[in-house]
């Protein structure tokens, strides 16, 4: 479960970073 949480957190951060660069 902890591994899944890390993956979710990584995806969330990655998406935010991508959106930030898109602007």
PDB file of N, H, CA, C and O in Angstrom:
ATOM      1  N   UNK A   1       0.842  -1.202   0.000  1.00  0.00           N
ATOM      2  CA  UNK A   1       0.000   0.000   0.000  1.00  0.00           C
ATOM      3  C   UNK A   1       0.884   1.262   0.000  1.00  0.00           C
ATOM      4  O   UNK A   1       0.587   2.241  -0.685  1.00  0.00           O
ATOM      5  N   UNK A   2       1.945   1.217   0.761  1.00  0.00           N
ATOM      6  H   UNK A   2       2.186   0.422   1.318  1.00  0.00           H
ATOM      7  CA  UNK A   2       2.838   2.377   0.795  1.00  0.00           C
ATOM      8  C   UNK A   2       3.423   2.632  -0.589  1.00  0.00           C
ATOM      9  O   UNK A   2       3.579   3.780  -1.005  1.00  0.00           O
ATOM     10  N   UNK A   3       3.745   1.556  -1.294  1.00  0.00           N
ATOM     11  H   UNK A   3       3.618   0.624  -0.956  1.00  0.00           H
ATOM     12  CA  UNK A   3       4.308   1.707  -2.641  1.00  0.00           C
ATOM     13  C   UNK A   3       3.291   2.397  -3.553  1.00  0.00           C
ATOM     14  O   UNK A   3       3.647   3.262  -4.352  1.00  0.00           O
ATOM     15  N   UNK A   4       2.046   2.010  -3.425  1.00  0.00           N
ATOM     16  H   UNK A   4       1.757   1.307  -2.776  1.00  0.00           H
ATOM     17  CA  UNK A   4       0.991   2.618  -4.247  1.00  0.00           C
ATOM     18  C   UNK A   4       0.869   4.106  -3.926  1.00  0.00           C
ATOM     19  O   UNK A   4       0.650   4.933  -4.812  1.00  0.00           O
ATOM     20  N   UNK A   5       1.011   4.422  -2.660  1.00  0.00           N
ATOM     21  H   UNK A   5       1.189   3.750  -1.941  1.00  0.00           H
ATOM     22  CA  UNK A   5       0.912   5.824  -2.246  1.00  0.00           C
ATOM     23  C   UNK A   5       2.045   6.636  -2.869  1.00  0.00           C
ATOM     24  O   UNK A   5       1.821   7.743  -3.357  1.00  0.00           O
ATOM     25  N   UNK A   6       3.242   6.097  -2.854  1.00  0.00           N
ATOM     26  H   UNK A   6       3.425   5.197  -2.458  1.00  0.00           H
ATOM     27  CA  UNK A   6       4.388   6.798  -3.452  1.00  0.00           C
ATOM     28  C   UNK A   6       4.164   7.001  -4.936  1.00  0.00           C
ATOM     29  O   UNK A   6       4.454   8.069  -5.474  1.00  0.00           O
ATOM     30  N   UNK A   7       3.652   5.986  -5.593  1.00  0.00           N
ATOM     31  H   UNK A   7       3.416   5.119  -5.156  1.00  0.00           H
ATOM     32  CA  UNK A   7       3.397   6.081  -7.029  1.00  0.00           C
ATOM     33  C   UNK A   7       2.364   7.171  -7.301  1.00  0.00           C
ATOM     34  O   UNK A   7       2.529   7.979  -8.215  1.00  0.00           O
ATOM     35  N   UNK A   8       1.317   7.186  -6.515  1.00  0.00           N
ATOM     36  H   UNK A   8       1.183   6.529  -5.773  1.00  0.00           H
ATOM     37  CA  UNK A   8       0.266   8.197  -6.697  1.00  0.00           C
ATOM     38  C   UNK A   8       0.839   9.593  -6.483  1.00  0.00           C
ATOM     39  O   UNK A   8       0.543  10.517  -7.240  1.00  0.00           O
ATOM     40  N   UNK A   9       1.653   9.736  -5.458  1.00  0.00           N
ATOM     41  H   UNK A   9       1.894   8.985  -4.843  1.00  0.00           H
ATOM     42  CA  UNK A   9       2.249  11.034  -5.167  1.00  0.00           C
ATOM     43  C   UNK A   9       3.169  11.464  -6.300  1.00  0.00           C
ATOM     44  O   UNK A   9       3.184  12.633  -6.684  1.00  0.00           O
ATOM     45  N   UNK A  10       3.935  10.519  -6.834  1.00  0.00           N
ATOM     46  H   UNK A  10       3.923   9.569  -6.522  1.00  0.00           H
ATOM     47  CA  UNK A  10       4.843  10.832  -7.935  1.00  0.00           C
ATOM     48  C   UNK A  10       4.063  11.278  -9.167  1.00  0.00           C
ATOM     49  O   UNK A  10       4.435  12.253  -9.821  1.00  0.00           O
ATOM     50  N   UNK A  11       2.992  10.573  -9.483  1.00  0.00           N
ATOM     51  H   UNK A  11       2.690   9.780  -8.953  1.00  0.00           H
ATOM     52  CA  UNK A  11       2.173  10.926 -10.647  1.00  0.00           C
ATOM     53  C   UNK A  11       1.583  12.321 -10.456  1.00  0.00           C
ATOM     54  O   UNK A  11       1.582  13.137 -11.377  1.00  0.00           O
ATOM     55  N   UNK A  12       1.087  12.582  -9.257  1.00  0.00           N
ATOM     56  H   UNK A  12       1.088  11.919  -8.508  1.00  0.00           H
ATOM     57  CA  UNK A  12       0.496  13.895  -8.969  1.00  0.00           C
ATOM     58  C   UNK A  12       1.527  15.007  -9.162  1.00  0.00           C
ATOM     59  O   UNK A  12       1.238  16.025  -9.790  1.00  0.00           O
ATOM     60  N   UNK A  13       2.712  14.811  -8.626  1.00  0.00           N
ATOM     61  H   UNK A  13       2.946  13.984  -8.115  1.00  0.00           H
ATOM     62  CA  UNK A  13       3.771  15.816  -8.771  1.00  0.00           C
ATOM     63  C   UNK A  13       4.175  15.962 -10.227  1.00  0.00           C
ATOM     64  O   UNK A  13       4.392  17.073 -10.711  1.00  0.00           O
ATOM     65  N   UNK A  14       4.275  14.840 -10.923  1.00  0.00           N
ATOM     66  H   UNK A  14       4.098  13.938 -10.530  1.00  0.00           H
ATOM     67  CA  UNK A  14       4.666  14.876 -12.327  1.00  0.00           C
ATOM     68  C   UNK A  14       3.644  15.656 -13.156  1.00  0.00           C
ATOM     69  O   UNK A  14       4.008  16.462 -14.012  1.00  0.00           O
ATOM     70  N   UNK A  15       2.375  15.406 -12.891  1.00  0.00           N
ATOM     71  H   UNK A  15       2.080  14.751 -12.196  1.00  0.00           H
ATOM     72  CA  UNK A  15       1.329  16.102 -13.644  1.00  0.00           C
ATOM     73  C   UNK A  15       1.377  17.600 -13.367  1.00  0.00           C
ATOM     74  O   UNK A  15       1.243  18.412 -14.283  1.00  0.00           O
ATOM     75  N   UNK A  16       1.565  17.955 -12.123  1.00  0.00           N
ATOM     76  H   UNK A  16       1.673  17.296 -11.379  1.00  0.00           H
ATOM     77  CA  UNK A  16       1.637  19.386 -11.779  1.00  0.00           C
ATOM     78  C   UNK A  16       2.845  20.020 -12.457  1.00  0.00           C
ATOM     79  O   UNK A  16       2.757  21.136 -12.970  1.00  0.00           O
ATOM     80  N   UNK A  17       3.960  19.321 -12.461  1.00  0.00           N
ATOM     81  H   UNK A  17       4.032  18.415 -12.044  1.00  0.00           H
ATOM     82  CA  UNK A  17       5.173  19.865 -13.070  1.00  0.00           C
ATOM     83  C   UNK A  17       4.954  20.047 -14.569  1.00  0.00           C
ATOM     84  O   UNK A  17       5.351  21.065 -15.137  1.00  0.00           O
ATOM     85  N   UNK A  18       4.322  19.060 -15.213  1.00  0.00           N
ATOM     86  H   UNK A  18       4.000  18.233 -14.752  1.00  0.00           H
ATOM     87  CA  UNK A  18       4.074  19.146 -16.654  1.00  0.00           C
ATOM     88  C   UNK A  18       3.142  20.319 -16.957  1.00  0.00           C
ATOM     89  O   UNK A  18       3.359  21.066 -17.911  1.00  0.00           O
ATOM     90  N   UNK A  19       2.114  20.472 -16.144  1.00  0.00           N
ATOM     91  H   UNK A  19       1.938  19.865 -15.368  1.00  0.00           H
ATOM     92  CA  UNK A  19       1.166  21.567 -16.360  1.00  0.00           C
ATOM     93  C   UNK A  19       1.865  22.902 -16.172  1.00  0.00           C
ATOM     94  O   UNK A  19       1.606  23.859 -16.902  1.00  0.00           O
ATOM     95  N   UNK A  20       2.749  22.959 -15.191  1.00  0.00           N
ATOM     96  H   UNK A  20       2.959  22.182 -14.598  1.00  0.00           H
ATOM     97  CA  UNK A  20       3.464  24.199 -14.916  1.00  0.00           C
ATOM     98  C   UNK A  20       4.352  24.579 -16.101  1.00  0.00           C
ATOM     99  O   UNK A  20       4.446  25.753 -16.457  1.00  0.00           O
ATOM    100  N   UNK A  21       4.995  23.595 -16.706  1.00  0.00           N
ATOM    101  H   UNK A  21       4.919  22.641 -16.417  1.00  0.00           H
ATOM    102  CA  UNK A  21       5.866  23.864 -17.849  1.00  0.00           C
ATOM    103  C   UNK A  21       5.054  24.229 -19.086  1.00  0.00           C
ATOM    104  O   UNK A  21       5.507  25.002 -19.930  1.00  0.00           O
ATOM    105  N   UNK A  22       3.865  23.675 -19.185  1.00  0.00           N
ATOM    106  H   UNK A  22       3.497  23.047 -18.499  1.00  0.00           H
ATOM    107  CA  UNK A  22       3.035  23.949 -20.363  1.00  0.00           C
ATOM    108  C   UNK A  22       2.678  25.428 -20.440  1.00  0.00           C
ATOM    109  O   UNK A  22       2.594  25.989 -21.533  1.00  0.00           O
ATOM    110  N   UNK A  23       2.468  26.064 -19.289  1.00  0.00           N
ATOM    111  H   UNK A  23       2.537  25.609 -18.402  1.00  0.00           H
ATOM    112  CA  UNK A  23       2.067  27.462 -19.305  1.00  0.00           C
ATOM    113  C   UNK A  23       3.184  28.343 -19.796  1.00  0.00           C
ATOM    114  O   UNK A  23       3.021  29.561 -19.874  1.00  0.00           O
TER     115      UNK A  23
END
